[in-house]
Short mmCIF file of C-alpha atoms in Angstrom, two decimals:
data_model
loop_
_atom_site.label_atom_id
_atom_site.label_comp_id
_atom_site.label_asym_id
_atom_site.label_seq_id
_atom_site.Cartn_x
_atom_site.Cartn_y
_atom_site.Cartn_z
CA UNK A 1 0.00 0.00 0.00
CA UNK A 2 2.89 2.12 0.71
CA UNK A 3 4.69 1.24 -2.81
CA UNK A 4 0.89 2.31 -4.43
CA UNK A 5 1.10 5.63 -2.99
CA UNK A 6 4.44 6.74 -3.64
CA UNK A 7 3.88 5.59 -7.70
CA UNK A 8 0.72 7.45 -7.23
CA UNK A 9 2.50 10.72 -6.11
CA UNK A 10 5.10 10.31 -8.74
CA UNK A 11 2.51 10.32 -11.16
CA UNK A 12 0.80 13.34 -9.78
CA UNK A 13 4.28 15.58 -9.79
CA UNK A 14 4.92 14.63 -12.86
CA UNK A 15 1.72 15.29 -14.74
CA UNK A 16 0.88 18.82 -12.89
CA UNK A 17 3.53 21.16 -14.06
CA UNK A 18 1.96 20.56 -17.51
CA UNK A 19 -1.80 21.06 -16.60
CA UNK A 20 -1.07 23.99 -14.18
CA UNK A 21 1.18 25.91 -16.90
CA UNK A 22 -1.50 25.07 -19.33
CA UNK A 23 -4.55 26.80 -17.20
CA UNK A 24 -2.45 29.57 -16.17
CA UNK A 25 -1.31 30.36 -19.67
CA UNK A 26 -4.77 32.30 -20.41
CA UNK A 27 -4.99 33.71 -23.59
CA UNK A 28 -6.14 36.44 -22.73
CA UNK A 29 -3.00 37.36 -21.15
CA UNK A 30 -1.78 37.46 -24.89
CA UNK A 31 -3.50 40.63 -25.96
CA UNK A 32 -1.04 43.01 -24.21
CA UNK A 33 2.06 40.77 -25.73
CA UNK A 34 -0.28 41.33 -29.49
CA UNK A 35 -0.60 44.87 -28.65
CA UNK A 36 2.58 46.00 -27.62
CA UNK A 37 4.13 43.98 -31.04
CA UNK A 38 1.91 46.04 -33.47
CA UNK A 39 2.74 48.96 -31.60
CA UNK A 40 6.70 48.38 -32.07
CA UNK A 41 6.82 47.26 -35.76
CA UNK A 42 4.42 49.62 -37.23
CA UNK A 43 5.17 53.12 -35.03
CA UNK A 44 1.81 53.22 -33.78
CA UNK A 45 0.76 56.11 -31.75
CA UNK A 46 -1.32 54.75 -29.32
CA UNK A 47 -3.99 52.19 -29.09
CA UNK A 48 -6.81 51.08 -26.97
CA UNK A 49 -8.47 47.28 -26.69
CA UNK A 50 -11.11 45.85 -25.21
CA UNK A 51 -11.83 42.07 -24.96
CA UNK A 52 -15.53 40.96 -24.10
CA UNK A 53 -16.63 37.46 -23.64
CA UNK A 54 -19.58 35.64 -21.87
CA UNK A 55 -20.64 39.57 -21.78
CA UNK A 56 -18.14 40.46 -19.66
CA UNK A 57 -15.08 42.85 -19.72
CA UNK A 58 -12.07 40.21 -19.82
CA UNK A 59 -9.63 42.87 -20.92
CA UNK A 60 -9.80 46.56 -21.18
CA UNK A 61 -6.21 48.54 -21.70
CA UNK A 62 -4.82 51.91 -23.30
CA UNK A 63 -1.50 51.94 -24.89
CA UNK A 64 1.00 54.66 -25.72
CA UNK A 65 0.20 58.49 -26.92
CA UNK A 66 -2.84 60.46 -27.63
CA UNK A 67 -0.55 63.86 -28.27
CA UNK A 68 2.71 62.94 -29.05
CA UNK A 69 3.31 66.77 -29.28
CA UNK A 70 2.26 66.98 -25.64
CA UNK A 71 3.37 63.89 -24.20
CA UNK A 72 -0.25 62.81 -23.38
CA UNK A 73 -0.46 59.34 -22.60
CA UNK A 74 -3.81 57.15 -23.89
CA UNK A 75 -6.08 56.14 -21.63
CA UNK A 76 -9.83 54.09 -21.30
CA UNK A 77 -11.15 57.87 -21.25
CA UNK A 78 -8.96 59.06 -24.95
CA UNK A 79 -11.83 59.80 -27.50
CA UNK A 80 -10.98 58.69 -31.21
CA UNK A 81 -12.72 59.62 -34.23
CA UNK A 82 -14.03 56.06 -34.94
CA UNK A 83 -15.04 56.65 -38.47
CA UNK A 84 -17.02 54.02 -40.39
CA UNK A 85 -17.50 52.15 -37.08
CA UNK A 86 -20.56 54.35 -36.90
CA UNK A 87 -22.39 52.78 -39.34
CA UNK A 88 -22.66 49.95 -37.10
CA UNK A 89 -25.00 52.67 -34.97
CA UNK A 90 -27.45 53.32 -38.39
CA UNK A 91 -27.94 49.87 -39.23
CA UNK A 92 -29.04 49.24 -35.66
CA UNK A 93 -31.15 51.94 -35.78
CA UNK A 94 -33.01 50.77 -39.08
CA UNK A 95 -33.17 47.39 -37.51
CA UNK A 96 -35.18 48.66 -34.34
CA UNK A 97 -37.32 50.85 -36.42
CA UNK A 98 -38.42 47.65 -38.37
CA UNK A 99 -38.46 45.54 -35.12
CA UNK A 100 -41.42 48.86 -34.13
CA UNK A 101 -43.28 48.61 -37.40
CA UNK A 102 -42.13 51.53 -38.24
CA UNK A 103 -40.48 50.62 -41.79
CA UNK A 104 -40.25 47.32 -43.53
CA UNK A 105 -36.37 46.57 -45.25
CA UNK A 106 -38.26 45.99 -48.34
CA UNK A 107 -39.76 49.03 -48.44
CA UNK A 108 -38.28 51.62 -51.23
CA UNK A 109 -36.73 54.54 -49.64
CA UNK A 110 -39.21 56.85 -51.59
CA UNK A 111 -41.99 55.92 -49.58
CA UNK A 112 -40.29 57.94 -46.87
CA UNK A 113 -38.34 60.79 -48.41
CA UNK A 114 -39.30 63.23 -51.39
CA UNK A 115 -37.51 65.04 -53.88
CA UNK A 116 -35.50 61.90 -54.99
CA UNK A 117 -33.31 61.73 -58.12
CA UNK A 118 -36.00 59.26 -60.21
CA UNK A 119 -32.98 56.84 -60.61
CA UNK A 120 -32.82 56.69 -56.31
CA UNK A 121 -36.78 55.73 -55.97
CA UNK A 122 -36.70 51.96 -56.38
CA UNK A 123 -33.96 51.35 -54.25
CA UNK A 124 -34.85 49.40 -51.01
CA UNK A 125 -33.53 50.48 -47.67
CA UNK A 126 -32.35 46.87 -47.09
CA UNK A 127 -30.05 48.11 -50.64
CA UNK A 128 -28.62 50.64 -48.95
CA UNK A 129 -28.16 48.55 -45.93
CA UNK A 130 -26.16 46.21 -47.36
CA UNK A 131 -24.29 48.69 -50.39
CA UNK A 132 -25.91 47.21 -53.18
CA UNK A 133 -28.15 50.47 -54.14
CA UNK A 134 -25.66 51.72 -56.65
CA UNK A 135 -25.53 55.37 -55.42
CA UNK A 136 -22.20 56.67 -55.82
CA UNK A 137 -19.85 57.59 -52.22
CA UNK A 138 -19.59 61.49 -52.08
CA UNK A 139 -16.24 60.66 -50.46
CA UNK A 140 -14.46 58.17 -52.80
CA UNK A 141 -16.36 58.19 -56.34
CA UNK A 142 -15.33 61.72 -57.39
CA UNK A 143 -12.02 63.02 -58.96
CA UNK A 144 -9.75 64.75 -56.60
CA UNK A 145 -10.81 68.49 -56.18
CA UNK A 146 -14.18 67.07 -57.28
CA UNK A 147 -15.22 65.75 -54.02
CA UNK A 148 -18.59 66.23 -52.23
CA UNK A 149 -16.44 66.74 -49.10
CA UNK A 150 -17.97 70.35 -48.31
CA UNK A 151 -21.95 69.82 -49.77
CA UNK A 152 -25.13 70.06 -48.81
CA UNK A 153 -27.48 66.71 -48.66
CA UNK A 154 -29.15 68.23 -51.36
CA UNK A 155 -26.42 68.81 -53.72
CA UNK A 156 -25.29 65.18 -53.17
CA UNK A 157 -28.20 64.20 -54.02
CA UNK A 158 -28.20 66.02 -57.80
CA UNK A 159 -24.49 64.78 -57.91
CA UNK A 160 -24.83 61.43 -57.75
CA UNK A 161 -28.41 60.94 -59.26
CA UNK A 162 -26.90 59.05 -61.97
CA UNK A 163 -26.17 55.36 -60.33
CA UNK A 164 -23.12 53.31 -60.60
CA UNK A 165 -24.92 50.15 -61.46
CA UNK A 166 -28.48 49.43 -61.39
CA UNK A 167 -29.90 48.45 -57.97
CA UNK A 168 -29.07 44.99 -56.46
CA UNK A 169 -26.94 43.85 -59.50
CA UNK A 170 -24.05 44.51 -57.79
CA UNK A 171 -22.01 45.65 -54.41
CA UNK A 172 -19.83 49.11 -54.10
CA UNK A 173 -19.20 50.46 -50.52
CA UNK A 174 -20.64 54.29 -50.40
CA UNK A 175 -20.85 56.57 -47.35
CA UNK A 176 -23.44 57.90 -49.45
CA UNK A 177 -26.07 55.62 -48.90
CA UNK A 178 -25.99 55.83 -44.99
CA UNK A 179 -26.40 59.17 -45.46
CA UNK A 180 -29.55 58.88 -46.94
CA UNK A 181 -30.31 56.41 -44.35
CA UNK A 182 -30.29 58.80 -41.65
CA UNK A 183 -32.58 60.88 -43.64
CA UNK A 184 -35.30 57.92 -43.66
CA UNK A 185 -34.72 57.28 -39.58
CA UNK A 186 -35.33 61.39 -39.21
CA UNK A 187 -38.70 60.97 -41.25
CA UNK A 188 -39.86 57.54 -39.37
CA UNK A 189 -38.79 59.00 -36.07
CA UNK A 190 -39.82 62.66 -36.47
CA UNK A 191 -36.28 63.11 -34.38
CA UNK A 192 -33.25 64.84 -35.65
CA UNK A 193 -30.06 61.59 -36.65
CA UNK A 194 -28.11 63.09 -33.69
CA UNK A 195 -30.83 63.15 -31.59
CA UNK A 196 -32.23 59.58 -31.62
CA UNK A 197 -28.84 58.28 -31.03
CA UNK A 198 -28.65 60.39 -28.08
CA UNK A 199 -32.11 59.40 -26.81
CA UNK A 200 -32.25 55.65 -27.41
CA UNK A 201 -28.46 54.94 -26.77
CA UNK A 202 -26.15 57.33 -25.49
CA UNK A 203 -27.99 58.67 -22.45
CA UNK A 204 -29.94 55.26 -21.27
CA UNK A 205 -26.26 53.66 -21.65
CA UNK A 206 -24.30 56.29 -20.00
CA UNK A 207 -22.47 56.62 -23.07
CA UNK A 208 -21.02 60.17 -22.09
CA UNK A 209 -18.11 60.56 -24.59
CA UNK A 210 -19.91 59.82 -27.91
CA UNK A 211 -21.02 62.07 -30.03
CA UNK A 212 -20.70 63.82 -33.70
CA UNK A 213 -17.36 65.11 -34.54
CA UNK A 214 -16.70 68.62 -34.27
CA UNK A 215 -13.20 70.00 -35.48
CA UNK A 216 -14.24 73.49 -33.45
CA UNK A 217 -15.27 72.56 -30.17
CA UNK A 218 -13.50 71.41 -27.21
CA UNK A 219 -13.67 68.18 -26.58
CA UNK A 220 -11.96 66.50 -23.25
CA UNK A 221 -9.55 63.84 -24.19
CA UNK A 222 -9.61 64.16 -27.95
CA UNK A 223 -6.69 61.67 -29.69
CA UNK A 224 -4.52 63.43 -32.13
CA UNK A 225 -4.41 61.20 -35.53
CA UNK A 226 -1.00 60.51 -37.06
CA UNK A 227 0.30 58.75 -39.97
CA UNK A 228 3.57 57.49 -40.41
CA UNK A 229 5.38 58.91 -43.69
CA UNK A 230 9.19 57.12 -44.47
CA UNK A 231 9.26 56.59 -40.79
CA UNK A 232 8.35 60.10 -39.66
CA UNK A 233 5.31 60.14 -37.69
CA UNK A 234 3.28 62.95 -38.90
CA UNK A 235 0.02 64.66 -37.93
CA UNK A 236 -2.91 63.45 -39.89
CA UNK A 237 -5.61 65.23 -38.92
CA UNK A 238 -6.88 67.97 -41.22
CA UNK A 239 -9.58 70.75 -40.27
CA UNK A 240 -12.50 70.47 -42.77
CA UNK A 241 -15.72 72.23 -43.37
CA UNK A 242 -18.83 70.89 -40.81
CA UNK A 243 -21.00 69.71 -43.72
CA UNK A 244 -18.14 67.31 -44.71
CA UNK A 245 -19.66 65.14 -41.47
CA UNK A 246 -22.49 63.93 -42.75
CA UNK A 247 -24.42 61.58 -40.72
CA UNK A 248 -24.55 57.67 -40.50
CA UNK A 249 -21.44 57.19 -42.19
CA UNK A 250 -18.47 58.10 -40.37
CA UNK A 251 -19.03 60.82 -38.17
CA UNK A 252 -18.97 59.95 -34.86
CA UNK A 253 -15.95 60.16 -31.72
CA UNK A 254 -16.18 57.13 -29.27
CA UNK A 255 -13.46 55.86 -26.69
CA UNK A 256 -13.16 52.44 -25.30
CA UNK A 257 -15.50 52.99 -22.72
CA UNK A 258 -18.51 53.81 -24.24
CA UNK A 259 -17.76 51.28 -27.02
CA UNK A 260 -17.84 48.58 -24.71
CA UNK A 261 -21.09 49.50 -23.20
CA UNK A 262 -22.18 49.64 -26.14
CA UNK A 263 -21.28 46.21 -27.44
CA UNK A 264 -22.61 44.80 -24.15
CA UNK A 265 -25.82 46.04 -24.41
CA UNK A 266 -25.66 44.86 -28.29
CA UNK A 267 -24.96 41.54 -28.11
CA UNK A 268 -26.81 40.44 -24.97
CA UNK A 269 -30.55 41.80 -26.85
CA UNK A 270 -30.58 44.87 -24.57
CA UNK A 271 -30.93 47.51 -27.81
CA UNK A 272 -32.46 44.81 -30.05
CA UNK A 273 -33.68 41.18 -30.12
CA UNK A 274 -30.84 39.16 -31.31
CA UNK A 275 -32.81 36.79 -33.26
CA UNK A 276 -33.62 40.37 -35.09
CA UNK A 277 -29.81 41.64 -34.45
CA UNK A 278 -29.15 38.19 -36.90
CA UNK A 279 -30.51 39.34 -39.56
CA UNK A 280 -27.91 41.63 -40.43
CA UNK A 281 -25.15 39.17 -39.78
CA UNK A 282 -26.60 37.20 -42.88
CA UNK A 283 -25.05 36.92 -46.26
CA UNK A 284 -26.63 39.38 -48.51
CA UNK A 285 -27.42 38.83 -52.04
CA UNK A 286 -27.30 40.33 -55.74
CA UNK A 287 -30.13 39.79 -57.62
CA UNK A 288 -29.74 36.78 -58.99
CA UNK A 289 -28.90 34.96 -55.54
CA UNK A 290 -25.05 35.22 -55.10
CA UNK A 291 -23.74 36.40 -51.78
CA UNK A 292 -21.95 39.84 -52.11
CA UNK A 293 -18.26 39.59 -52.52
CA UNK A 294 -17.00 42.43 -50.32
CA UNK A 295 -13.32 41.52 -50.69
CA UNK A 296 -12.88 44.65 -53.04
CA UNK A 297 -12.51 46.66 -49.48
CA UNK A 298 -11.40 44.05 -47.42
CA UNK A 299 -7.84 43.51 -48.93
CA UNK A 300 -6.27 40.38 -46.46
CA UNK A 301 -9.34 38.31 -46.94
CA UNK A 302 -10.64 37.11 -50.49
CA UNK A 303 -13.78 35.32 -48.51
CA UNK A 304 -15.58 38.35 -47.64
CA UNK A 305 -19.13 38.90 -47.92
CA UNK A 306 -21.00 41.84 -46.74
CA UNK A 307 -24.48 42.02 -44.21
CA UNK A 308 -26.24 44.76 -43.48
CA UNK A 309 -23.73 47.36 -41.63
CA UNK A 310 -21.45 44.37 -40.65
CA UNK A 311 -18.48 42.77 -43.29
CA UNK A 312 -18.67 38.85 -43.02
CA UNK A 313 -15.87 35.99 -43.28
CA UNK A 314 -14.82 32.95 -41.31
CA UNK A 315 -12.13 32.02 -38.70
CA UNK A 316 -11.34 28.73 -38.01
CA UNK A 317 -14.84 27.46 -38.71
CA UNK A 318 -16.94 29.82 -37.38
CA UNK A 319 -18.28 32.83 -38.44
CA UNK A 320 -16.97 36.79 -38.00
CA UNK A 321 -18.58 39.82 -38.29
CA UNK A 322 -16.99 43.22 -38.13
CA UNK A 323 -17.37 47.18 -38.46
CA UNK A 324 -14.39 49.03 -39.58
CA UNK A 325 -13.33 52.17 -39.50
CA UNK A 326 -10.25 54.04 -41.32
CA UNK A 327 -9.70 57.41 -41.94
CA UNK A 328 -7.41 60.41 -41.28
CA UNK A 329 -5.28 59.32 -38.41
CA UNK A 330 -7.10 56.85 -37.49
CA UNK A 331 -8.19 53.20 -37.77
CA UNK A 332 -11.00 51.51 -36.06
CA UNK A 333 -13.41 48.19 -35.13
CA UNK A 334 -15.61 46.57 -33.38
CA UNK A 335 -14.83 42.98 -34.38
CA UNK A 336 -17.40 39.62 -33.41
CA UNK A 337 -17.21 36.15 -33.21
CA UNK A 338 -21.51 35.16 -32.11
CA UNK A 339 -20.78 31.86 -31.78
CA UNK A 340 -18.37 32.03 -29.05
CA UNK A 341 -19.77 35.41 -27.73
CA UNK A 342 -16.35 36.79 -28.24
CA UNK A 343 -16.15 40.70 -29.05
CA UNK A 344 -12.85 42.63 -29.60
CA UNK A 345 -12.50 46.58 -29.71
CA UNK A 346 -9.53 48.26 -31.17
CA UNK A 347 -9.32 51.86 -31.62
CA UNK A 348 -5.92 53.49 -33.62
CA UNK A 349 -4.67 56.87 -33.83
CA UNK A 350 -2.40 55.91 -37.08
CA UNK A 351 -3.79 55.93 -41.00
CA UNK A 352 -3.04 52.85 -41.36
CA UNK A 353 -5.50 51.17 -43.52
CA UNK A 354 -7.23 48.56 -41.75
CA UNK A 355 -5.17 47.55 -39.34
CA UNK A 356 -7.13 47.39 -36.12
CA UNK A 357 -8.64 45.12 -37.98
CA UNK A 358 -5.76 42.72 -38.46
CA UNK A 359 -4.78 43.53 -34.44
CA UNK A 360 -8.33 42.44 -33.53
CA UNK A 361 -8.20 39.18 -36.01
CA UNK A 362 -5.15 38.42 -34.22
CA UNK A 363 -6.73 38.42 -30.56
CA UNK A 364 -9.51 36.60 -31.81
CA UNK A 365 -7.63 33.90 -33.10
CA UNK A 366 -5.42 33.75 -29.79
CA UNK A 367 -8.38 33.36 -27.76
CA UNK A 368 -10.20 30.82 -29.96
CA UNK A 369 -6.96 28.29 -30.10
#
């Protein structure tokens, strides 16, 4: 009996080190290691990442400089311009309008707004949704010194009246078209864009540091947006007209924070059903049936396919969703994996193209192996 125990505490000394370096190697513990190496090899700024899973905050961290000018470190409070990641806010809002009654996805977008080009007033809201409405982007479609940059709605409108392709035959991202989506959630709601995202979201979610960009104003903890040119770092930002903020598309500032609220409240049905939420994490279609092929944009990942205010791929068997956002100084996303409940923030002050992307890709795949 003696001999049985001693074999049996050989065993057990033997076989622990293993299992306990194993459960004490979290993954999690990872993201600062990820963070810190895209921060080194590409002369990012600053950075700030938050991992949620289960609905709860696993991992919430700033990294580096919001003013390199002023030494200002980043912090959970630093507010970026978030760009495109906003769109994520407009499709949401569409969806709970529809969830009301209020609009159907089907419906044409002329049944809510007048004084449409004639080429706009077939074109479904679900088409503008999911960028297959053929209205040309007032930031990308037009020849340099052409741009709609500085325009009213209205003289978008005349600009791009003739369509890039017609309706539903085919997919081309536009900034336009959320535009115009704001303008159908203003008619359904009889509220100003700004403020039903500041009466259903921001204020019941204590969302205190988001809100529409303004280059005038002073705004507490504002990031400074940089690019790196032949290894100089150098400031990105650039002062523009107001009107050049247009709503729905890429307008808003966000910081960690208030993004993870946010996501929270998102993905556990608080804002919407999720069996409703799902709908826009579906494959959308041309006309004749084929899933959109989004990989145009989404350069590092031929298997792209595009929702309805969310991109769409696959890691490692299971399915990802994500909202980007790049832009001047900055790049931006709130990146999902449903099926394991698993949602990454990464906010950039550096132009580089898509690359919190890639950081939060990274994470994800840490986390999931």
């Amino acid at each position: 009996m003696k001999r049985f125990y001693i074999i049996l505490f050989i065993i057990i000394s033997c076989c622990s080190n293993p299992i306990f370096a194993q459960v004490s190697d979290d993954p999690i513990n990872r993201v600062e290691e990820i963070a810190k190496k895209y921060m080194d090899s590409l002369d990012i700024a600053g950075m700030s990442i938050s991992v949620i899973h289960n609905n709860d905050v696993k991992f919430k961290k700033s990294f580096g400089y919001a003013n390199l000018e002023l030494d200002v470190p980043m912090t959970n409070s630093s507010v970026y311009r978030i760009w495109s990641v906003s769109k994520q806010f407009c499709a949401v809002s569409i969806l709970k309008l529809e969830a009301m009654d209020r609009l159907e996805l089907n419906d044409p977008i002329s049944k809510y707004l007048d004084s449409l080009p004639s080429t706009w007033k077939d074109i479904t809201i679900e088409q503008l949704l999911n960028h297959t409405g053929g209205i040309k982007d007032y930031l990308n479609d037009f020849k340099e010194g052409h741009k709609l940059h500085s325009t009213s709605f209205e003289i978008v409108k005349d600009s791009t009246k003739v369509l890039k392709f017609p309706s539903g035959n085919d997919w081309s991202y536009t900034n336009s078209g959320y535009w115009v989506l704001t303008k159908v959630i203003e008619s359904v709601s009889g509220q100003k864009y700004q403020d039903y995202l500041q009466n259903e979201y921001f204020t019941p979610l204590k969302m205190k540091n988001t809100q529409k960009m303004d280059y005038f104003n002073i705004i507490k903890n504002r990031v400074n947006g940089y690019r790196n040119v032949k290894g100089v770092m150098k400031n990105s930002t650039r002062y523009l007209d107001e009107n050049h903020l247009a709503d729905g598309d890429a307008e808003l500032i966000s910081n960690i924070e208030d993004l993870s609220f946010w996501t929270k409240a998102l993905f556990s049905g608080e804002i919407l059903e999720l069996e409703l939420l799902e709908k826009a994490w579906e494959y959308s279609k041309y006309n004749n049936g084929d899933n959109i092929d989004a990989s145009s944009i989404i350069y590092y990942d031929e298997n792209t396919s595009y929702g309805m205010g969310w991109f769409i791929s696959d890691l490692d068997g299971q399915k990802i969703i994500w909202t980007p956002g790049a832009g001047r100084g900055f790049s931006t996303t709130i990146f999902s994996v449903p099926s394991s409940d698993l949602n990454i923030i990464v906010l950039c002050n550096a132009r580089r193209f898509l690359i919190a992307d890639k950081i939060a890709k990274d994470i994800a795949t840490e986390i999931l192996n």
